[in-house]
CSV table of C-alpha atoms in Angstrom, one decimal:
chain,number,residue,atom,x,y,z
A,97,MET,CA,-25.6,21.6,4.3
A,98,ALA,CA,-25.4,18.7,6.5
A,99,ILE,CA,-28.6,17.4,4.6
A,100,GLU,CA,-27.2,17.4,1.5
A,101,ASN,CA,-23.2,15.7,2.6
A,102,SER,CA,-25.4,13.3,3.7
A,103,ARG,CA,-27.4,12.9,0.4
A,104,ARG,CA,-24.0,12.8,-1.3
A,105,LEU,CA,-22.1,9.9,0.6
A,106,TRP,CA,-25.4,7.9,0.8
A,107,LEU,CA,-25.2,8.2,-3.0
A,108,LYS,CA,-21.3,7.5,-3.0
A,109,GLN,CA,-21.7,4.3,-1.1
A,110,ALA,CA,-25.1,3.2,-3.1
A,111,ALA,CA,-23.1,4.0,-6.7
A,112,PHE,CA,-20.4,1.5,-4.9
A,113,ALA,CA,-22.4,-0.8,-3.8
A,114,ALA,CA,-24.4,-1.3,-7.3
A,115,ALA,CA,-21.1,-1.9,-9.0
A,116,ALA,CA,-19.7,-4.1,-6.2
A,117,SER,CA,-22.5,-6.3,-7.1
A,118,VAL,CA,-20.0,-7.3,-10.0
A,119,PHE,CA,-16.8,-7.8,-8.2
A,120,ALA,CA,-14.8,-10.5,-6.8
A,121,PRO,CA,-13.6,-9.7,-3.3
A,122,ARG,CA,-9.8,-9.0,-2.4
A,123,MET,CA,-8.7,-7.9,-5.8
A,124,LEU,CA,-7.0,-4.4,-5.9
A,125,PHE,CA,-6.0,-2.6,-9.2
A,126,ALA,CA,-4.0,0.5,-9.8
A,127,ARG,CA,-3.6,2.1,-13.3
A,128,ALA,CA,0.1,2.6,-15.3
A,129,PRO,CA,0.9,4.0,-18.4
A,130,THR,CA,3.2,1.0,-19.5
A,131,ASP,CA,2.6,-2.9,-20.9
A,132,ARG,CA,3.9,-4.3,-17.7
A,133,ARG,CA,1.6,-5.8,-15.2
A,134,PHE,CA,2.6,-6.1,-11.9
A,135,VAL,CA,0.5,-7.9,-9.5
A,136,PHE,CA,1.1,-8.8,-5.8
A,137,ILE,CA,-0.6,-11.9,-4.0
A,138,ILE,CA,-0.7,-11.9,-0.7
A,139,GLN,CA,-0.2,-15.0,1.3
A,140,ARG,CA,-1.9,-14.3,4.9
A,141,GLY,CA,-1.2,-16.8,7.6
A,142,ALA,CA,2.1,-18.1,7.1
A,143,ALA,CA,2.6,-20.7,4.4
A,144,ASP,CA,4.5,-23.4,5.0
A,145,GLY,CA,7.8,-22.9,2.6
A,146,LEU,CA,9.4,-25.8,3.0
A,147,ASN,CA,6.0,-28.4,2.1
A,148,THR,CA,5.6,-25.7,-0.9
A,149,VAL,CA,9.0,-25.7,-2.3
A,150,ILE,CA,10.7,-29.1,-1.0
A,151,PRO,CA,14.5,-29.4,0.0
A,152,TYR,CA,14.0,-33.2,-0.8
A,153,ALA,CA,17.8,-33.8,-0.5
A,154,ASP,CA,18.4,-32.0,2.7
A,155,PRO,CA,19.1,-34.9,5.2
A,156,ALA,CA,17.2,-33.3,8.0
A,157,TYR,CA,14.1,-32.5,6.0
A,158,ALA,CA,12.1,-36.0,6.5
A,159,SER,CA,13.4,-36.2,10.1
A,160,LEU,CA,12.4,-32.9,10.6
A,161,ARG,CA,8.8,-33.1,9.1
A,162,ARG,CA,8.5,-36.8,9.8
A,163,GLU,CA,4.6,-37.7,8.7
A,164,LEU,CA,4.6,-34.4,6.9
A,165,ALA,CA,7.3,-34.9,5.0
A,166,ILE,CA,6.5,-35.0,0.8
A,167,ALA,CA,8.5,-37.8,-1.4
A,168,ALA,CA,10.5,-36.6,-3.8
A,169,ASP,CA,9.1,-39.4,-6.2
A,170,THR,CA,5.2,-37.5,-5.1
A,171,ALA,CA,6.5,-33.9,-6.1
A,172,MET,CA,7.7,-32.5,-9.6
A,173,ARG,CA,11.6,-32.0,-9.2
A,174,LEU,CA,13.0,-29.1,-9.7
A,175,ASP,CA,16.7,-29.4,-9.4
A,176,GLY,CA,18.8,-31.5,-7.4
A,177,THR,CA,18.0,-29.8,-4.2
A,178,PHE,CA,14.0,-28.8,-4.5
A,179,ALA,CA,11.3,-30.2,-5.8
A,180,LEU,CA,7.4,-28.5,-6.0
A,181,HIS,CA,4.6,-29.7,-4.0
A,182,PRO,CA,2.1,-31.9,-6.5
A,183,SER,CA,-1.0,-29.0,-6.0
A,184,LEU,CA,0.7,-26.7,-8.0
A,185,ALA,CA,0.8,-28.9,-11.0
A,186,ALA,CA,0.0,-25.8,-13.8
A,187,THR,CA,2.8,-24.1,-11.9
A,188,GLY,CA,5.5,-26.5,-12.4
A,189,GLU,CA,4.5,-26.7,-16.4
A,190,LEU,CA,5.0,-22.7,-16.2
A,191,TYR,CA,8.5,-23.4,-14.6
A,192,ARG,CA,9.3,-26.1,-17.0
A,193,SER,CA,8.5,-23.6,-19.4
A,194,GLY,CA,10.6,-20.9,-18.2
A,195,GLN,CA,8.2,-19.0,-16.8
A,196,ALA,CA,7.8,-19.1,-12.7
A,197,LEU,CA,10.9,-19.4,-10.4
A,198,PHE,CA,11.2,-20.2,-6.3
A,199,VAL,CA,12.7,-18.5,-3.9
A,200,HIS,CA,13.7,-19.7,-1.1
A,201,ALA,CA,14.8,-19.5,2.5
A,202,VAL,CA,13.4,-15.6,2.1
A,203,ALA,CA,12.2,-13.0,5.0
A,204,SER,CA,10.8,-9.7,5.7
A,205,PRO,CA,13.2,-8.2,8.5
A,206,TYR,CA,10.4,-9.0,11.1
A,207,ARG,CA,11.2,-11.5,13.5
A,208,GLU,CA,8.5,-12.1,15.9
A,209,ARG,CA,5.7,-14.4,15.6
A,210,SER,CA,2.5,-12.4,14.9
A,211,HIS,CA,0.5,-12.7,11.9
A,212,PHE,CA,-0.8,-9.0,12.4
A,213,ASP,CA,2.4,-7.6,13.5
A,214,GLY,CA,3.8,-9.9,10.4
A,215,GLN,CA,1.5,-8.6,7.7
A,216,ASN,CA,1.9,-5.0,9.0
A,217,VAL,CA,5.7,-5.1,8.0
A,218,LEU,CA,5.3,-6.8,5.1
A,219,GLU,CA,2.6,-4.7,3.5
A,220,THR,CA,4.5,-1.6,4.8
A,221,GLY,CA,7.9,-2.0,3.9
A,222,GLY,CA,8.8,-0.7,7.7
A,223,SER,CA,11.8,-2.6,9.5
A,224,ARG,CA,9.2,-3.2,12.3
A,225,PRO,CA,5.6,-2.9,13.1
A,226,TYR,CA,3.5,-0.2,12.5
A,227,GLN,CA,6.5,2.2,11.8
A,228,ARG,CA,4.5,3.6,8.9
A,229,LYS,CA,1.3,4.2,7.7
A,230,ASP,CA,1.2,3.8,4.5
A,231,GLY,CA,1.9,0.7,2.0
A,232,TRP,CA,5.0,-0.4,-0.3
A,233,LEU,CA,2.8,-1.0,-3.3
A,234,ASN,CA,1.1,2.6,-2.7
A,235,ARG,CA,4.4,4.5,-2.6
A,236,LEU,CA,5.4,2.1,-6.3
A,237,LEU,CA,2.5,3.2,-8.3
A,238,ASP,CA,3.9,7.1,-7.1
A,239,MET,CA,7.2,6.2,-8.7
A,240,LEU,CA,5.6,5.3,-12.3
A,241,PRO,CA,6.0,8.3,-14.7
A,242,GLY,CA,2.4,9.7,-15.1
A,243,GLN,CA,0.6,8.5,-12.1
A,244,LYS,CA,0.0,12.1,-10.6
A,245,ASP,CA,-3.7,11.2,-11.1
A,246,ALA,CA,-3.6,7.6,-10.9
A,247,GLU,CA,-6.1,5.6,-8.7
A,248,ALA,CA,-6.3,2.0,-7.6
A,249,ILE,CA,-9.3,0.2,-7.2
A,250,ALA,CA,-9.8,-2.3,-3.9
A,251,LEU,CA,-12.5,-4.4,-4.8
A,252,ALA,CA,-13.2,-5.5,-1.0
A,253,PRO,CA,-14.5,-3.8,2.6
A,254,THR,CA,-11.5,-2.5,3.4
A,255,VAL,CA,-7.8,-1.3,1.1
A,256,PRO,CA,-5.0,-3.6,2.7
A,257,LEU,CA,-2.0,-2.3,4.1
A,258,ALA,CA,0.3,-2.7,0.9
A,259,LEU,CA,-2.2,0.0,-1.0
A,260,ARG,CA,-2.9,2.8,1.7
A,261,GLY,CA,-0.9,6.0,1.1
A,262,LYS,CA,-1.4,8.8,-0.7
A,263,GLY,CA,-2.6,7.6,-4.1
A,264,GLN,CA,-6.1,7.3,-5.0
A,265,VAL,CA,-8.3,4.4,-4.1
A,266,ALA,CA,-11.4,3.3,-4.0
A,267,SER,CA,-12.4,-0.1,-2.3
A,268,TYR,CA,-15.5,-2.0,-3.4
A,269,ALA,CA,-17.7,-5.1,-1.5
A,270,PRO,CA,-19.0,-7.9,-2.9
A,271,SER,CA,-22.4,-8.3,-2.8
A,272,SER,CA,-25.1,-11.0,-2.9
A,273,LEU,CA,-28.2,-8.9,-4.1
A,274,PRO,CA,-30.1,-8.7,-7.2
A,275,GLN,CA,-28.3,-7.3,-10.2
A,276,PRO,CA,-30.1,-4.1,-10.1
A,277,SER,CA,-32.6,-3.4,-13.6
A,278,ASN,CA,-31.4,-1.0,-16.8
A,279,ASP,CA,-34.6,0.5,-16.2
A,280,LEU,CA,-33.8,1.6,-12.4
A,281,LEU,CA,-30.0,2.5,-13.5
A,282,LEU,CA,-31.3,4.9,-16.2
A,283,ARG,CA,-33.8,6.3,-13.8
A,284,VAL,CA,-30.9,6.8,-11.2
A,285,ARG,CA,-28.8,8.4,-13.9
A,286,GLN,CA,-30.9,10.4,-15.2
A,287,LEU,CA,-31.2,11.8,-11.0
A,288,TYR,CA,-28.3,12.7,-10.8
A,289,GLU,CA,-27.2,14.3,-14.2
A,290,PRO,CA,-27.6,17.7,-13.0
A,291,ASP,CA,-24.9,17.0,-9.9
A,292,THR,CA,-22.0,17.4,-11.7
A,293,GLN,CA,-19.9,15.5,-8.3
A,294,LEU,CA,-22.6,13.0,-8.3
A,295,HIS,CA,-23.1,12.6,-11.6
A,296,ALA,CA,-19.5,11.5,-11.8
A,297,LEU,CA,-19.3,9.0,-9.4
A,298,TRP,CA,-22.2,7.3,-10.7
A,299,GLU,CA,-20.6,7.0,-14.0
A,300,ALA,CA,-17.3,6.0,-12.8
A,301,ALA,CA,-18.9,3.2,-11.1
A,302,MET,CA,-21.1,2.0,-13.9
A,303,ASP,CA,-17.4,2.3,-16.0
A,304,THR,CA,-16.2,-0.1,-13.8
A,305,ARG,CA,-19.4,-2.4,-13.6
A,306,GLY,CA,-18.8,-2.7,-16.9
A,307,LYS,CA,-15.4,-3.3,-17.5
A,308,ALA,CA,-16.3,-6.2,-14.9
A,309,GLY,CA,-18.5,-8.2,-16.8
A,310,ASN,CA,-21.0,-11.0,-15.6
A,311,ALA,CA,-18.7,-11.5,-12.8
A,312,ARG,CA,-20.7,-11.3,-9.6
A,313,GLY,CA,-20.1,-11.8,-5.5
A,314,ARG,CA,-17.4,-14.1,-4.2
A,315,GLN,CA,-15.5,-16.1,-6.8
A,316,ASN,CA,-13.6,-19.2,-6.9
A,317,PRO,CA,-9.9,-18.9,-7.5
A,318,ALA,CA,-10.4,-19.9,-11.2
A,319,GLU,CA,-12.8,-17.3,-11.6
A,320,LEU,CA,-11.4,-14.6,-9.3
A,321,GLY,CA,-8.0,-15.1,-11.9
A,322,LYS,CA,-10.5,-15.0,-14.8
A,323,LEU,CA,-11.8,-11.6,-13.6
A,324,ALA,CA,-8.4,-9.7,-12.6
A,325,ALA,CA,-7.4,-10.4,-16.1
A,326,GLY,CA,-10.3,-9.1,-17.7
A,327,PHE,CA,-9.3,-5.9,-15.9
A,328,LEU,CA,-5.4,-5.7,-16.4
A,329,LYS,CA,-5.6,-7.2,-20.5
A,330,ARG,CA,-7.7,-3.9,-21.4
A,331,PRO,CA,-5.3,-1.3,-22.9
A,332,ASP,CA,-6.9,1.0,-20.8
A,333,GLY,CA,-6.9,-0.7,-17.4
A,334,PRO,CA,-4.7,-1.1,-14.2
A,335,ARG,CA,-1.2,-2.6,-14.4
A,336,ILE,CA,-0.7,-2.5,-10.7
A,337,ALA,CA,-2.7,-5.1,-9.3
A,338,MET,CA,-3.4,-7.0,-5.5
A,339,ILE,CA,-5.1,-10.2,-4.4
A,340,GLU,CA,-5.2,-11.5,-1.1
A,341,THR,CA,-5.6,-15.0,-0.1
A,342,GLY,CA,-6.3,-16.6,3.6
A,343,GLY,CA,-6.3,-19.5,5.2
A,344,TRP,CA,-2.4,-20.6,5.4
A,345,ASP,CA,-1.9,-20.9,8.9
A,346,THR,CA,-1.8,-24.9,9.3
A,347,HIS,CA,-1.2,-25.4,13.0
A,348,ALA,CA,-3.2,-29.1,12.0
A,349,GLY,CA,-4.3,-31.2,10.0
A,350,GLN,CA,-1.5,-29.4,7.6
A,351,ASN,CA,-0.9,-31.9,4.8
A,352,ALA,CA,-4.6,-31.9,3.6
A,353,ARG,CA,-5.0,-28.2,4.3
A,354,LEU,CA,-1.7,-27.1,2.7
A,355,ALA,CA,-2.7,-29.7,-0.2
A,356,ALA,CA,-6.2,-27.5,-1.1
A,357,GLN,CA,-4.7,-23.9,-0.5
A,358,LEU,CA,-2.3,-24.5,-2.9
A,359,LYS,CA,-4.3,-26.2,-5.3
A,360,ASN,CA,-6.4,-22.9,-5.8
A,361,LEU,CA,-3.7,-20.7,-5.9
A,362,ASP,CA,-2.7,-23.1,-8.7
A,363,ALA,CA,-6.1,-22.5,-10.3
A,364,LEU,CA,-5.9,-18.7,-9.5
A,365,LEU,CA,-2.1,-18.6,-11.5
A,366,ALA,CA,-3.7,-21.2,-14.1
A,367,ALA,CA,-6.6,-18.9,-15.1
A,368,LEU,CA,-4.5,-15.8,-14.9
A,369,LYS,CA,-2.4,-17.1,-17.6
A,370,GLU,CA,-5.0,-18.6,-19.5
A,371,HIS,CA,-7.4,-15.2,-19.8
A,372,LEU,CA,-4.7,-12.6,-20.0
A,373,GLY,CA,-3.6,-13.5,-23.2
A,374,THR,CA,-0.9,-12.2,-25.1
A,375,ALA,CA,-0.7,-9.5,-22.4
A,376,TRP,CA,0.2,-12.3,-20.3
A,377,ASP,CA,4.1,-12.3,-21.8
A,378,GLN,CA,4.3,-9.1,-19.9
A,379,THR,CA,3.0,-9.9,-16.8
A,380,ILE,CA,4.7,-10.5,-13.2
A,381,VAL,CA,3.2,-12.5,-10.5
A,382,LEU,CA,4.8,-12.5,-7.1
A,383,ILE,CA,3.9,-14.2,-3.9
A,384,ALA,CA,4.8,-13.6,-0.7
A,385,THR,CA,3.9,-14.6,2.7
A,386,GLU,CA,4.6,-12.7,6.0
A,387,PHE,CA,6.8,-15.4,7.5
A,388,GLY,CA,7.5,-19.3,7.1
A,389,ARG,CA,6.7,-22.2,9.8
A,390,THR,CA,8.4,-24.4,11.8
A,391,ALA,CA,11.4,-26.6,10.1
A,392,ALA,CA,9.4,-30.0,12.3
A,393,ALA,CA,6.1,-30.6,12.9
A,394,ASN,CA,4.2,-30.1,16.2
A,395,GLY,CA,2.5,-32.5,17.6
A,396,THR,CA,-1.1,-31.8,15.9
A,397,GLY,CA,-0.1,-32.9,12.7
A,398,GLY,CA,0.8,-29.4,11.5
A,399,THR,CA,3.7,-26.6,11.8
A,400,ASP,CA,4.1,-23.7,14.3
A,401,HIS,CA,5.0,-19.7,13.4
A,402,GLY,CA,8.3,-19.8,12.0
A,403,THR,CA,10.6,-17.2,10.0
A,404,GLY,CA,12.0,-17.9,6.3
A,405,SER,CA,10.1,-19.2,3.6
A,406,ALA,CA,9.4,-19.2,-0.1
A,407,ALA,CA,8.3,-16.8,-2.4
A,408,MET,CA,7.8,-17.4,-6.3
A,409,LEU,CA,7.7,-15.0,-9.7
A,410,VAL,CA,5.1,-16.3,-12.0
A,411,GLY,CA,4.4,-14.6,-15.2
A,412,GLY,CA,5.7,-14.6,-18.8
A,413,ALA,CA,7.9,-12.1,-18.4
A,414,VAL,CA,9.6,-13.4,-15.5
A,415,GLN,CA,13.4,-15.3,-16.4
A,416,GLY,CA,12.0,-18.9,-14.7
A,417,GLY,CA,13.4,-22.4,-14.6
A,418,ARG,CA,15.6,-21.7,-11.8
A,419,VAL,CA,15.7,-21.9,-7.7
A,420,ILE,CA,17.3,-19.2,-6.2
A,421,ALA,CA,18.3,-19.8,-2.5
A,422,ASP,CA,21.5,-19.3,-0.9
A,423,TRP,CA,20.6,-22.8,1.0
A,424,PRO,CA,21.6,-22.3,5.1
A,425,GLY,CA,20.8,-26.1,5.5
A,426,LEU,CA,17.9,-27.9,8.1
A,427,GLY,CA,20.6,-29.2,10.2
A,428,GLN,CA,19.8,-28.3,13.9
A,429,ALA,CA,23.1,-25.9,14.0
A,430,ASN,CA,21.8,-24.0,10.8
A,431,LEU,CA,18.0,-23.4,12.4
A,432,LEU,CA,17.3,-20.1,13.7
A,433,GLU,CA,17.2,-20.5,17.4
A,434,ALA,CA,16.8,-23.8,17.0
A,435,ARG,CA,13.4,-23.8,15.4
A,436,ASP,CA,13.0,-22.4,12.0
A,437,LEU,CA,14.5,-22.4,8.7
A,438,ARG,CA,17.4,-19.1,9.0
A,439,PRO,CA,16.7,-16.5,5.7
A,440,THR,CA,19.4,-15.9,3.8
A,441,LEU,CA,17.5,-13.1,1.4
A,442,GLY,CA,15.2,-10.4,2.4
A,443,LEU,CA,11.9,-10.4,1.1
A,444,HIS,CA,12.3,-6.0,0.9
A,445,THR,CA,15.3,-7.2,-1.3
A,446,LEU,CA,13.1,-9.3,-3.8
A,447,ILE,CA,10.4,-7.1,-3.7
A,448,ALA,CA,12.2,-3.8,-4.2
A,449,ALA,CA,14.4,-5.7,-7.3
A,450,THR,CA,11.2,-7.3,-9.3
A,451,ALA,CA,9.3,-3.8,-9.2
A,452,ALA,CA,12.9,-2.2,-10.2
A,453,GLU,CA,13.5,-4.6,-13.5
A,454,CYS,CA,9.8,-4.7,-14.1
A,455,PHE,CA,9.3,-0.9,-14.6
A,456,ALA,CA,12.5,0.2,-15.7
A,457,LEU,CA,13.1,2.1,-12.2
A,458,ASP,CA,16.7,3.1,-10.8
A,459,PRO,CA,17.1,0.1,-8.2
A,460,ARG,CA,18.5,1.7,-5.4
A,461,ARG,CA,16.0,4.5,-5.7
A,462,THR,CA,13.2,1.9,-5.8
A,463,LEU,CA,14.6,0.2,-2.9
A,464,GLN,CA,14.7,3.5,-0.9
A,465,THR,CA,11.4,4.9,-1.3
A,466,LEU,CA,9.3,1.2,-1.0
A,467,TYR,CA,11.7,0.9,2.0
A,468,PRO,CA,12.6,3.6,3.5
A,469,GLY,CA,16.0,3.0,5.2
A,470,GLN,CA,16.5,-0.7,4.6
A,471,SER,CA,19.7,-1.8,2.6
A,472,ALA,CA,19.8,-5.2,0.3
A,473,ALA,CA,19.5,-7.9,2.4
A,474,GLY,CA,21.5,-10.6,-0.1
A,475,LYS,CA,22.0,-10.3,-3.8
A,476,LEU,CA,20.0,-11.4,-6.5
A,477,PRO,CA,20.4,-12.0,-10.5
A,478,GLY,CA,18.4,-11.0,-13.0
A,479,LEU,CA,14.5,-11.9,-12.6
A,480,LEU,CA,13.1,-10.7,-15.7
A,481,LYS,CA,13.3,-11.0,-19.6
A,482,SER,CA,14.7,-8.0,-20.8
């Protein structure tokens, strides 16, 4: 029996590995019977919201940021207070066409400055680190009608915490191994056809492999967006997705590093829009980070761990062309602990409101399911098109 169990485990891993050779890393999908697509992009490392959505009209911004300050005439002006980083050119065009909005001075309930703890709070929906073991995105999947047999797919070596929970999740890691020949795949299929369990695993892996097309290994941002769109636009494809991005921790040399990070994010979003086609009209992409960065520049051309940051909503279903902010100001008396942008809106409020609007769920029930025991922190206007 032990030998047979080991054989089954080996085959499961082999089947997943064969399918994984065509996947980009760090993407997760979940099927749902709806035309709406909800994509969560996490910015791991504490993205600098102040130099992403720039409060150029705040008199304290330039003096706090010194050499890191981005001049308004080099950025895209969004309104009389905020401008968008010049690396987000495609996202700026989405804003102009009413398909992107930005939410500033936003943060989770977490008030310390540990990446691990901050990401734990962001992904679990707890009010403190390690309070919960499941993720809010997994709980959202469970709220959707007809989701008893839904399955999420993690295109990563491990499933991120936001998608962990009682919902079914399979994990795939990218591979640089050579493509298996069709003859080999046929022989393996024939080998396991008599075994009901193993045959089902193999067929599921091959089905996912076929949906991925010719994608292989690690992808650049545009290819990653194209691959994600390929899954999301299929009639039988997933309706909930998560994409992880890293490298947002900019303690030194921030201007060049942040510009590169935002350019990659911009390319990812542009590719999603291009390759989703008409499905883009039913898509909402929410982009957020675990916490922001200090209001003032440090001594090494960067910024340190802070609190308040900026989040983005992008997609054809977004009621865009707006910046939503109860702006606290960057004057010394207005900063949190005399160093951070003070948050005036809870990130959990934004996420729950977006999810409820996206899938026509009850807002209060959505908030309490995704963020048990927490109340709304701040008020939001309608975020999506009806």
